[in-house]
Short mmCIF file of C-alpha atoms in Angstrom, two decimals:
data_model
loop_
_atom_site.label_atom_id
_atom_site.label_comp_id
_atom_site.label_asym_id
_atom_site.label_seq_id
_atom_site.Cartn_x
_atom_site.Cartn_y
_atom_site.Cartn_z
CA UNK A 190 28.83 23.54 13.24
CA UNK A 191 25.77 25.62 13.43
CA UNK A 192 22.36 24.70 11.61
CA UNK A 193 22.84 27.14 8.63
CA UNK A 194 26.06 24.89 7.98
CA UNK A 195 24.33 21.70 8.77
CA UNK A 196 21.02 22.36 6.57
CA UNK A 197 23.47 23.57 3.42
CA UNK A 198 25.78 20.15 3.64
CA UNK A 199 22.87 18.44 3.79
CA UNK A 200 20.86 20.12 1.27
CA UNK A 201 23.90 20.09 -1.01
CA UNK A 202 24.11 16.21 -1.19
CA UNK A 203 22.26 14.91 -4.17
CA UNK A 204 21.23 11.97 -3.16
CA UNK A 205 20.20 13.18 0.26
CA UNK A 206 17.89 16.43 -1.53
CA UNK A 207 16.68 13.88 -3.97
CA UNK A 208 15.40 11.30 -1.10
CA UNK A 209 13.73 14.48 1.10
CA UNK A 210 11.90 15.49 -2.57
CA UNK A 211 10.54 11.40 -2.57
CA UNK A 212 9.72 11.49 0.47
CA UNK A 213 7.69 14.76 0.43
CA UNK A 214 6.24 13.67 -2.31
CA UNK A 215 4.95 10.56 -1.55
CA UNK A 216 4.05 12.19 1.67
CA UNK A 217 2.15 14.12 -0.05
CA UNK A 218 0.39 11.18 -2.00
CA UNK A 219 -0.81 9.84 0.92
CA UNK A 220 -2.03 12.93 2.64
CA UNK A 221 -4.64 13.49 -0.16
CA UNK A 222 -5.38 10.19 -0.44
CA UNK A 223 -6.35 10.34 2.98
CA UNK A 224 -8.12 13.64 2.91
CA UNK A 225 -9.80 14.44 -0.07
CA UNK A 226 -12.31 11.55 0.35
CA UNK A 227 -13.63 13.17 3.61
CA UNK A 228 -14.31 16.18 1.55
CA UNK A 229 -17.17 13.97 0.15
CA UNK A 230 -17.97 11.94 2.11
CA UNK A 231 -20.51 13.51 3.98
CA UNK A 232 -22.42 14.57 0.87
CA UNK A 233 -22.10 11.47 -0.52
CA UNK A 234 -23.74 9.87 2.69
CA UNK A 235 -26.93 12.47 2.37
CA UNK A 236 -27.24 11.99 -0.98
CA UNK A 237 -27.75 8.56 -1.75
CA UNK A 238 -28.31 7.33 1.61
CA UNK A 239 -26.51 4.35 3.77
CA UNK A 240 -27.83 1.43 1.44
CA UNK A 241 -26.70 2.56 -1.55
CA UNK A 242 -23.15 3.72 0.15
CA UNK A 243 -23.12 0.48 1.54
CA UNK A 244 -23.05 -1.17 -2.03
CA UNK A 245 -20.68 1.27 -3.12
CA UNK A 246 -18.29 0.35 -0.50
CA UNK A 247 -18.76 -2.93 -0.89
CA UNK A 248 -17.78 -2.54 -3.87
CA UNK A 249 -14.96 -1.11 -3.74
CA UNK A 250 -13.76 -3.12 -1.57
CA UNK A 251 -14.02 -6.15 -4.33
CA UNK A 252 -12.32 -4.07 -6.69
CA UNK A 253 -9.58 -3.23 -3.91
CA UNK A 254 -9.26 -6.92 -4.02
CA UNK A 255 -8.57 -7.48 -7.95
CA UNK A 256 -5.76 -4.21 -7.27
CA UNK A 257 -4.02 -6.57 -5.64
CA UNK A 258 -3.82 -9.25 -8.21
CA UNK A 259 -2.91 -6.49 -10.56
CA UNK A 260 0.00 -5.20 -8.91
CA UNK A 261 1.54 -9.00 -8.49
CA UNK A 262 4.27 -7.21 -6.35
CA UNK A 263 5.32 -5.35 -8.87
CA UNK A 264 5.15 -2.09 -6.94
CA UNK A 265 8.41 -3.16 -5.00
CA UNK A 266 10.27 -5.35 -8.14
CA UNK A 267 9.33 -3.23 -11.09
CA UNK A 268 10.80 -0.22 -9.23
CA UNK A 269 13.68 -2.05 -7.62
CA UNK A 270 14.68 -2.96 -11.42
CA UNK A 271 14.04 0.52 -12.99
CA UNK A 272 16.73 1.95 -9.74
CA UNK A 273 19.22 -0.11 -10.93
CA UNK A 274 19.58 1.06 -14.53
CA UNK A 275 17.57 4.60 -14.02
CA UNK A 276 19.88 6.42 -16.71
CA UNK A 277 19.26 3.51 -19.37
CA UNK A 278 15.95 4.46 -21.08
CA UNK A 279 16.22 1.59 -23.62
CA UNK A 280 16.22 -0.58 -20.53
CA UNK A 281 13.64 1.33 -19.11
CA UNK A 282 11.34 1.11 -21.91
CA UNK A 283 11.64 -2.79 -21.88
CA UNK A 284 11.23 -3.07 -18.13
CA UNK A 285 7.80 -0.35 -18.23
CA UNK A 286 6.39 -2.79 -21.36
CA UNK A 287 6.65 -5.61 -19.81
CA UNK A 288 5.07 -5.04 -16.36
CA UNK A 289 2.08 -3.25 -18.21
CA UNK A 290 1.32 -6.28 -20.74
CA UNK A 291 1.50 -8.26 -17.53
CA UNK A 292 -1.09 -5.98 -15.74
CA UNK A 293 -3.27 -6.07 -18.86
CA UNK A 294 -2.88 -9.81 -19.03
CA UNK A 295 -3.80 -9.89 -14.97
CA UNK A 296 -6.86 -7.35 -15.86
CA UNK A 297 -8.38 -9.43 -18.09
CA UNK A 298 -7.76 -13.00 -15.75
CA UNK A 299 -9.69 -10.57 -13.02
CA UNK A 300 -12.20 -9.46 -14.91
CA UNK A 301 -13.27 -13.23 -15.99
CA UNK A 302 -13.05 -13.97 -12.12
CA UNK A 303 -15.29 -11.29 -11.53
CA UNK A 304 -17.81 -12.28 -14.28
CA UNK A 305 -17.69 -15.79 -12.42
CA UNK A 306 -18.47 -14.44 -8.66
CA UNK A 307 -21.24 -12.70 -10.50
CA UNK A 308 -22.59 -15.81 -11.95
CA UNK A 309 -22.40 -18.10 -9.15
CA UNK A 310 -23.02 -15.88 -5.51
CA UNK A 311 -27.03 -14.68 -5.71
CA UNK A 312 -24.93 -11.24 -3.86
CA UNK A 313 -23.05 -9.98 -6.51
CA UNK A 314 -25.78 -10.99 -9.15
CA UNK A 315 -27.64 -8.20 -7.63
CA UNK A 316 -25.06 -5.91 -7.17
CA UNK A 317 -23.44 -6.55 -11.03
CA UNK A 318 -24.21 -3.33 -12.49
CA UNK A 319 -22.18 -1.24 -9.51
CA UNK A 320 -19.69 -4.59 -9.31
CA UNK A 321 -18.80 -4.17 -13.08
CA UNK A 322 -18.52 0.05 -13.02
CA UNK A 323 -16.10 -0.37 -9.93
CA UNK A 324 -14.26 -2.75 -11.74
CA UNK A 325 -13.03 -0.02 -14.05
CA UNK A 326 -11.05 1.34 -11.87
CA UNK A 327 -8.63 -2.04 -11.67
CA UNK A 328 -7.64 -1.04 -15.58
CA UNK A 329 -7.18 2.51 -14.48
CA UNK A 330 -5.27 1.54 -11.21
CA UNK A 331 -2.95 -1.04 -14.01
CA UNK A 332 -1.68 1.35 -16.07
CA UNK A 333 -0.59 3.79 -13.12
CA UNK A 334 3.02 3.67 -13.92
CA UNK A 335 3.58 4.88 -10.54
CA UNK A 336 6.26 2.58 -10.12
CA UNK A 337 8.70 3.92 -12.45
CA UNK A 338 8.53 7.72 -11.42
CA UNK A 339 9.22 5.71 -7.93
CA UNK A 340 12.10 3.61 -9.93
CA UNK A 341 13.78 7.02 -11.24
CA UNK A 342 12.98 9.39 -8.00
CA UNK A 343 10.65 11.56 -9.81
CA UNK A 344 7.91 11.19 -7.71
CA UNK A 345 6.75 14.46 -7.94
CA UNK A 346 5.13 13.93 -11.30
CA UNK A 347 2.98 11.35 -10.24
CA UNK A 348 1.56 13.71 -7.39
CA UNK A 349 0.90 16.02 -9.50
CA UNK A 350 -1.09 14.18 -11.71
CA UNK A 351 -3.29 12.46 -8.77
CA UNK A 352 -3.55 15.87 -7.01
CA UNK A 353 -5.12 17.06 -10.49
CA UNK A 354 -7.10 13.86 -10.91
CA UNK A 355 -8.72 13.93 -7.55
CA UNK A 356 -9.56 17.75 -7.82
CA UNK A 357 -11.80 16.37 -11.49
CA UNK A 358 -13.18 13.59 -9.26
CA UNK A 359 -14.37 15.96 -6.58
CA UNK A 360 -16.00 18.53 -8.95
CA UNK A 361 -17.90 16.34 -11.07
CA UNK A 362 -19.05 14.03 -7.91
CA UNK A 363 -20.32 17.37 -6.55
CA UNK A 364 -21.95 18.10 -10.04
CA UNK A 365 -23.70 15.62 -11.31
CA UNK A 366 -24.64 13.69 -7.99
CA UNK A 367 -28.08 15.62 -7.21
CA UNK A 368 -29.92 12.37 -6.07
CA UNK A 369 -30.36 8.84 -4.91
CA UNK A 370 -30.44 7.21 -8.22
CA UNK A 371 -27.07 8.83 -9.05
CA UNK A 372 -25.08 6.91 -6.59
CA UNK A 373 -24.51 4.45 -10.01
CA UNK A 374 -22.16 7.54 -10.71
CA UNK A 375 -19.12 7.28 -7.78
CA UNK A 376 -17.46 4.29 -9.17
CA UNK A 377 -17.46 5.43 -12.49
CA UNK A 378 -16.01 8.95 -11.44
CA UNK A 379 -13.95 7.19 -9.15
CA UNK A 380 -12.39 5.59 -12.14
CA UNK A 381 -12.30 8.28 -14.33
CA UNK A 382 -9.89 9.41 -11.29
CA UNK A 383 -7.32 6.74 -12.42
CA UNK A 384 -7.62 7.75 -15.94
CA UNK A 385 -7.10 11.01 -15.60
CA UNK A 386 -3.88 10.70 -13.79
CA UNK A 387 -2.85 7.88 -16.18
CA UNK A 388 -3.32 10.32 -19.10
CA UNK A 389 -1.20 12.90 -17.47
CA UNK A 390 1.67 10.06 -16.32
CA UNK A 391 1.80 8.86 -19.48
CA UNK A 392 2.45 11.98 -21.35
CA UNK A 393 5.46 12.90 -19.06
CA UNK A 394 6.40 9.43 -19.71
CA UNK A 395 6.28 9.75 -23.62
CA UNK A 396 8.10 13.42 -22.66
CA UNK A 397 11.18 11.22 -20.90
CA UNK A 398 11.88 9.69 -23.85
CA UNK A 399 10.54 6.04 -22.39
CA UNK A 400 8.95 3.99 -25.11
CA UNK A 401 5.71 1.11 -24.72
CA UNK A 402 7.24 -1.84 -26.89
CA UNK A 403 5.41 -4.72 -28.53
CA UNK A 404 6.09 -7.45 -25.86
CA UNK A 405 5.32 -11.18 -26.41
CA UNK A 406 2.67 -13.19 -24.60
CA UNK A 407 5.42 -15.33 -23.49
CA UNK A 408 7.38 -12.95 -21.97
CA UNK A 409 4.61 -11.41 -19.42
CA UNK A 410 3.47 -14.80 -18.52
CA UNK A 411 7.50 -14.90 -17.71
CA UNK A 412 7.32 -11.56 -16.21
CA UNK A 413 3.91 -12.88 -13.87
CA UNK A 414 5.87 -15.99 -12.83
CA UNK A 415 8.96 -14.27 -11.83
CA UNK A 416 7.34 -12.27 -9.42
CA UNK A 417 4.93 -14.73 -7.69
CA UNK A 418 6.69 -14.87 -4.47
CA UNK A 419 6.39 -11.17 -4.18
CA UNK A 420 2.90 -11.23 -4.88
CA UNK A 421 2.67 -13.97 -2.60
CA UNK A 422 4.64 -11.74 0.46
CA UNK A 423 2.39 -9.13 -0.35
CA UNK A 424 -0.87 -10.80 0.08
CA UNK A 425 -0.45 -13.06 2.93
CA UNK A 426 -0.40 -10.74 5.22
CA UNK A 427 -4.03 -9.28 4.44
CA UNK A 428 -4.83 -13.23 5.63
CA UNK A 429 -4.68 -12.27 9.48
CA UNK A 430 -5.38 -8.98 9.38
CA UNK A 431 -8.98 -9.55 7.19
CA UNK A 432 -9.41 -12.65 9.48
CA UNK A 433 -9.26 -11.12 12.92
CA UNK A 434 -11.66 -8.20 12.15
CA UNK A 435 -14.48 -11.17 10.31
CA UNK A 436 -13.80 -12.77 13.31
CA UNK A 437 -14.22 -10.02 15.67
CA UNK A 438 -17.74 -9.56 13.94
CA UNK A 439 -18.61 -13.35 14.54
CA UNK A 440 -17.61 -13.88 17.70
CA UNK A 441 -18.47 -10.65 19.28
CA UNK A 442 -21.04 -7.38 19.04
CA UNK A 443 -20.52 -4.93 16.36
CA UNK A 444 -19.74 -2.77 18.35
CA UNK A 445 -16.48 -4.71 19.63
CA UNK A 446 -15.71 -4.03 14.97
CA UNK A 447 -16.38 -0.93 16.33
CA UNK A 448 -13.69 -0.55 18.89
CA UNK A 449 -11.22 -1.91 17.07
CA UNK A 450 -11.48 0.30 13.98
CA UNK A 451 -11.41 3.17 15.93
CA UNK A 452 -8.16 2.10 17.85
CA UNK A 453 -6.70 0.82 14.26
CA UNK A 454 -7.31 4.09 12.34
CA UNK A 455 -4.52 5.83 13.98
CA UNK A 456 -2.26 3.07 13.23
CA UNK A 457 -2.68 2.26 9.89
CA UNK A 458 -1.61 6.10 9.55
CA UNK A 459 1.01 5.38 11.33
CA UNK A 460 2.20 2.86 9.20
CA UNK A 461 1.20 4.43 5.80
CA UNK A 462 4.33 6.92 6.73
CA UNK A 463 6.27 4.15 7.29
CA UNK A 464 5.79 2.65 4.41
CA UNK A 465 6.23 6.04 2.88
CA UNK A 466 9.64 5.71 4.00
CA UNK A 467 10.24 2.59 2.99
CA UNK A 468 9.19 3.41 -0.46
CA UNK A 469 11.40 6.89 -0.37
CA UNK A 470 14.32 4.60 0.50
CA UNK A 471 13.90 1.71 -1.74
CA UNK A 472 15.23 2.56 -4.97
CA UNK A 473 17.78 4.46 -3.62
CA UNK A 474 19.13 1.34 -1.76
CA UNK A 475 18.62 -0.67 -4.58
CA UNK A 476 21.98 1.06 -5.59
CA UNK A 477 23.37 1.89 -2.18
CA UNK A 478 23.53 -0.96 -0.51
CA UNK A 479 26.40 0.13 1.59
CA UNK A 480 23.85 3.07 3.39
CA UNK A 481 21.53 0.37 4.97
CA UNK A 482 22.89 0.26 8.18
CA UNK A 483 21.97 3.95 8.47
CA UNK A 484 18.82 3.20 6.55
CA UNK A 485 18.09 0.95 9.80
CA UNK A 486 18.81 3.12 12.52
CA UNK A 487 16.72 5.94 11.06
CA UNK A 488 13.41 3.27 10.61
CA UNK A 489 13.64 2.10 13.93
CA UNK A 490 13.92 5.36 15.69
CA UNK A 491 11.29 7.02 13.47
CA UNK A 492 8.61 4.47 14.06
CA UNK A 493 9.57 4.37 17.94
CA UNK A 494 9.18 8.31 17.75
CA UNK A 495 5.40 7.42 15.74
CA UNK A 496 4.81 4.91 18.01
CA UNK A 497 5.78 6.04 21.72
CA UNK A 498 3.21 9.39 21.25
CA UNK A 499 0.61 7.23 20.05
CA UNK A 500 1.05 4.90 23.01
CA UNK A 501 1.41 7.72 25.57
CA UNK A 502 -1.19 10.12 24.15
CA UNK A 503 -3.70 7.09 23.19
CA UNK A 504 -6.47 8.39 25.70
CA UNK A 505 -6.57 11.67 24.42
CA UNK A 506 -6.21 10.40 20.69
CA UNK A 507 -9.88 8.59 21.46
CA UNK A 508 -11.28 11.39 23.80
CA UNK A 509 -10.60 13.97 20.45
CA UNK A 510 -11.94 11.96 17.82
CA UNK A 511 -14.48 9.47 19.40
CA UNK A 512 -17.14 9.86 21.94
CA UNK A 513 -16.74 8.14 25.11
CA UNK A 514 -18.17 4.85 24.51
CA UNK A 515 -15.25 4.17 22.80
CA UNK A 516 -12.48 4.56 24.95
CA UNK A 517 -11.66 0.74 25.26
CA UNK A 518 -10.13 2.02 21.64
CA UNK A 519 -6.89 2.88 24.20
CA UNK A 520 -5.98 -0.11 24.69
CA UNK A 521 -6.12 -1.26 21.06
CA UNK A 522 -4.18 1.54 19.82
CA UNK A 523 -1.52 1.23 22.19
CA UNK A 524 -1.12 -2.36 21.35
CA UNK A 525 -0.81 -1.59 18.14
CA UNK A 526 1.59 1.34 18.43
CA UNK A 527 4.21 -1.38 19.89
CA UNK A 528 4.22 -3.29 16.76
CA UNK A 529 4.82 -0.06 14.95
CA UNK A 530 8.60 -1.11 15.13
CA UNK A 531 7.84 -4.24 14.21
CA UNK A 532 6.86 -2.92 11.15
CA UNK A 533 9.28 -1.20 10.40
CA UNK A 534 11.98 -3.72 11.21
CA UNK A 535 10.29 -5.54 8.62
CA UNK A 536 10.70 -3.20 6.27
CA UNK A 537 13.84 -2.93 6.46
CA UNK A 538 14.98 -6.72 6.35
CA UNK A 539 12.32 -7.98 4.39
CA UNK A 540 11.30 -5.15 1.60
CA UNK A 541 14.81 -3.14 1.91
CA UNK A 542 17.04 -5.41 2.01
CA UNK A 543 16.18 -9.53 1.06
CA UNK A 544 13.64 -8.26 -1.69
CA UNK A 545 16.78 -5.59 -3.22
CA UNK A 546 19.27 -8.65 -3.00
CA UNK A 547 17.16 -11.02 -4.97
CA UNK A 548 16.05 -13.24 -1.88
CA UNK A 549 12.23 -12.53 -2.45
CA UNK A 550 11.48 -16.73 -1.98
CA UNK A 551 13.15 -16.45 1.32
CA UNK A 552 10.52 -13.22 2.03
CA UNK A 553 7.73 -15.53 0.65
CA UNK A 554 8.82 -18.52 3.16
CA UNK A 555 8.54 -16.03 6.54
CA UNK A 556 5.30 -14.20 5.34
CA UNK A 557 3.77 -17.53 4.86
CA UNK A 558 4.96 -19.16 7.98
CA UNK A 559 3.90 -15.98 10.49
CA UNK A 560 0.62 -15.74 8.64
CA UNK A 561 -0.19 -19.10 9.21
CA UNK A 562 0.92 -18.88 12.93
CA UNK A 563 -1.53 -15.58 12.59
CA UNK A 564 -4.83 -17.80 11.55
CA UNK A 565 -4.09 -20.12 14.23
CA UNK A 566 -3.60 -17.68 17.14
CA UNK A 567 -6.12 -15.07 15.98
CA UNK A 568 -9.15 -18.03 16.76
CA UNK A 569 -8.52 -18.29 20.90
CA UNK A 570 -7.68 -14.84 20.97
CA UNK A 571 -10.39 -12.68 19.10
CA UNK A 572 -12.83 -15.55 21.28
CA UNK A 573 -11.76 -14.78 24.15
CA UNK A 574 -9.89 -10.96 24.08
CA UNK A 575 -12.29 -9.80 21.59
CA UNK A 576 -10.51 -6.33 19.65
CA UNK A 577 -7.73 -7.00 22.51
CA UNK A 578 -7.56 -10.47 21.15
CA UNK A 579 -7.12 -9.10 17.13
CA UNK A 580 -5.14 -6.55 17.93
CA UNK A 581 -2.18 -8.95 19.86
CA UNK A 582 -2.85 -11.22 16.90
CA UNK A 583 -1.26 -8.58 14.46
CA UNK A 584 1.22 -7.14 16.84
CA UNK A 585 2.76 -11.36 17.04
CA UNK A 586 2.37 -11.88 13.79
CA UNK A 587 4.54 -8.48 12.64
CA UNK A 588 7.35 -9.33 15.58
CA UNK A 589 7.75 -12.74 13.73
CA UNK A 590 7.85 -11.29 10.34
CA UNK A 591 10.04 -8.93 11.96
CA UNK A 592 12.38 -11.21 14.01
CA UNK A 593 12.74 -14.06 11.07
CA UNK A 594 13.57 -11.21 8.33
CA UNK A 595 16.00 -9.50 10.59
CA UNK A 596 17.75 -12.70 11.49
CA UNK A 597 17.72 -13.79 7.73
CA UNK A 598 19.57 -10.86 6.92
CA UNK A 599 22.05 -10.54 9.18
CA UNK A 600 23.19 -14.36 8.23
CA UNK A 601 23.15 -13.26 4.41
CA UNK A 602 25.41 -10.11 5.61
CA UNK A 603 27.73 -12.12 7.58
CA UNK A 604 28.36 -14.91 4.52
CA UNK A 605 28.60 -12.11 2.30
CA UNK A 606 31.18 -10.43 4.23
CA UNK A 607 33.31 -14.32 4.83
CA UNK A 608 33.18 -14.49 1.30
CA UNK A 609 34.54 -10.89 0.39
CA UNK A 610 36.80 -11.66 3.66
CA UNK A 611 38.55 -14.92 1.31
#
């Protein structure tokens, strides 16, 4: 068979054009989510200065934080649901009203936290006015119903919209930014970001024929509880990793922060594109169960591809991007590169496989139990290996999540097929 032959029978499958379109798409996503702030970054930085980008930062990092609480895993159960029943829009329309009254019910619980850590820590107190303008964002970043163009495959709409979004947010930062004083104005452009792409999403929503219903306060508490151990999975893990690098800082110079993020950068793009395909994949597994095997083989070799040229071409990675001084960075980023796989075994057990066949408690249980292990080990190691010592912490901690999903799954695989067997 030559390729003309290959690329039409493969092309020709539905299922196999729609998950390349995903996949570019959220590709895509994360390209300009990754770019586009550099484009301002360094006017930003001689506009208002390093203090007041500090606080902005800082900032955003706290709102990054009340994101989280927001999503409550829906991200992965919200879109697993919407796979499964994709051509229903009545069913649809009940499943997209009920994760957004329990975002809006999360929104406000977040914003009452916020007013507290405002109140009580002398920090924020000063910061409030920058605190409360990032916050608006977290309302914006709620009603993304990114999720559902993720739950039918439609991706492309919601890149669209953020590609149009950030393009506002770039112009008017550009605009009306002129001086110091101004820096009050990122977060709230920032935010208008969100609400620009929510605007667009939701009128191609309205266009699909999906409906917001009334939904009872009942039911999204219901909604909230039934997804706790997702929100749980997807949290934990943030335990280790924020605790190694605070660590890093405490125990060591700033400089050893430093080394670290430099050698981390390359792999957290690394495993944005995993997770890209992990997303591409997951509502299409969600109703073909029967292609995860395949599924499997393609993660593994894909993030052994990502992760043998990072480990081989780690010194000239550095030597590109960083001046000398940082070339320890090699060692971290080839350390990381091996739990690249890791990763993505993960992925693949955990998120595309226990999560689709209902087993998210059992996902809770292992992402608990390795980030506990991760606390504990991440103390002798950061103290004495410094970056070395944060960097093995999260390469351990992913091989456990990675060993204890994969073993999980193949048990649940092997009663399932006893049981079909009888």
């Amino acid at each position: 068979m030559n390729w003309n032959d290959l690329y039409h029978r493969t092309t020709g499958n539905h299922d196999v054009r729609v998950l390349l379109h995903n996949f570019a798409a959220l590709g895509f996503l994360q390209v300009i989510g990754y770019v586009f702030p550099f484009i301002t970054l360094p006017y930003l930085t001689r506009v208002i200065g390093i203090e007041r980008f500090g606080e902005i930062a800082f900032a955003a990092v706290v709102s990054y934080y009340f994101q989280m609480i927001v999503d409550y895993g829906f991200s992965l159960s919200a879109v697993r649901d919407i796979a499964r029943c994709r051509s229903d829009k009545m069913k649809i329309s009940d499943i997209y009203s009920r994760v957004v009254c329990a975002k809006i019910l999360l929104v406000v619980i977040s914003f009452f936290l916020l007013c507290i850590l405002i109140y009580a820590i002398p920090k924020f107190h000063d910061m409030r006015l920058v605190l409360l303008l990032s916050f608006l964002s977290v309302p914006g970043y709620a009603m993304s119903p990114e999720w559902l163009f993720q739950g039918v495959e439609k991706m492309k709409y919601i890149t669209i919209s953020s590609l149009f979004a950030k393009i506002v947010c770039i112009i008017a930062i550009f605009l009306f930014i002129k001086e110091e004083k101004d820096y009050i104005l990122q977060p709230v452009f920032t935010s208008l970001e969100f609400l620009v792409a929510d605007a667009i999403s939701i009128y191609v929503i309205c266009k699909m024929g999906i409906k917001f219903q009334r939904v009872k306060a009942v039911d999204a508490l219901d909604t909230i509880k039934n997804n706790t151990n997702l929100f749980i999975n997807q949290i934990a893990p943030s335990l280790y990793n924020s605790f190694s690098i605070l660590l890093i800082g405490f125990f060591h110079h700033s400089t050893a922060n430093g080394v670290f993020d430099a050698g981390n950068r390359f792999n957290n793009a690394a495993c944005r594109l995993i997770d890209v395909i992990s997303r591409t994949f997951f509502p299409f597994l969600s109703r073909r169960m029967d292609k995860h095997s395949l599924f499997v083989q393609f993660n593994v070799v894909a993030s052994l591809t990502m992760g043998g040229v990072l480990f081989l071409f780690a010194p000239t990675i550095i030597r590109l991007f960083f001046t000398m001084e940082f070339m320890p960075a090699v060692n971290v980023l080839r350390i990381m590169s091996v739990s690249l796989v890791f990763l993505a075994i993960s992925n693949a057990y955990a998120t595309n496989y226990l999560i689709l066949k209902g087993f998210e408690k059992e996902v809770r249980q292992i992402t608990v139990v390795a980030s506990i292990v991760g606390l504990i080990i991440s103390i002798p190691l950061v103290y004495f290996y410094s970056y070395i010592g944060g960097a093995l912490t999260i390469a351990i901690v992913r091989g456990i999540i990675a060993l204890l999903s994969a073993a999980r799954a193949r048990k649940i695989k092997s009663l399932t097929l006893i049981k079909s067997d009888k």
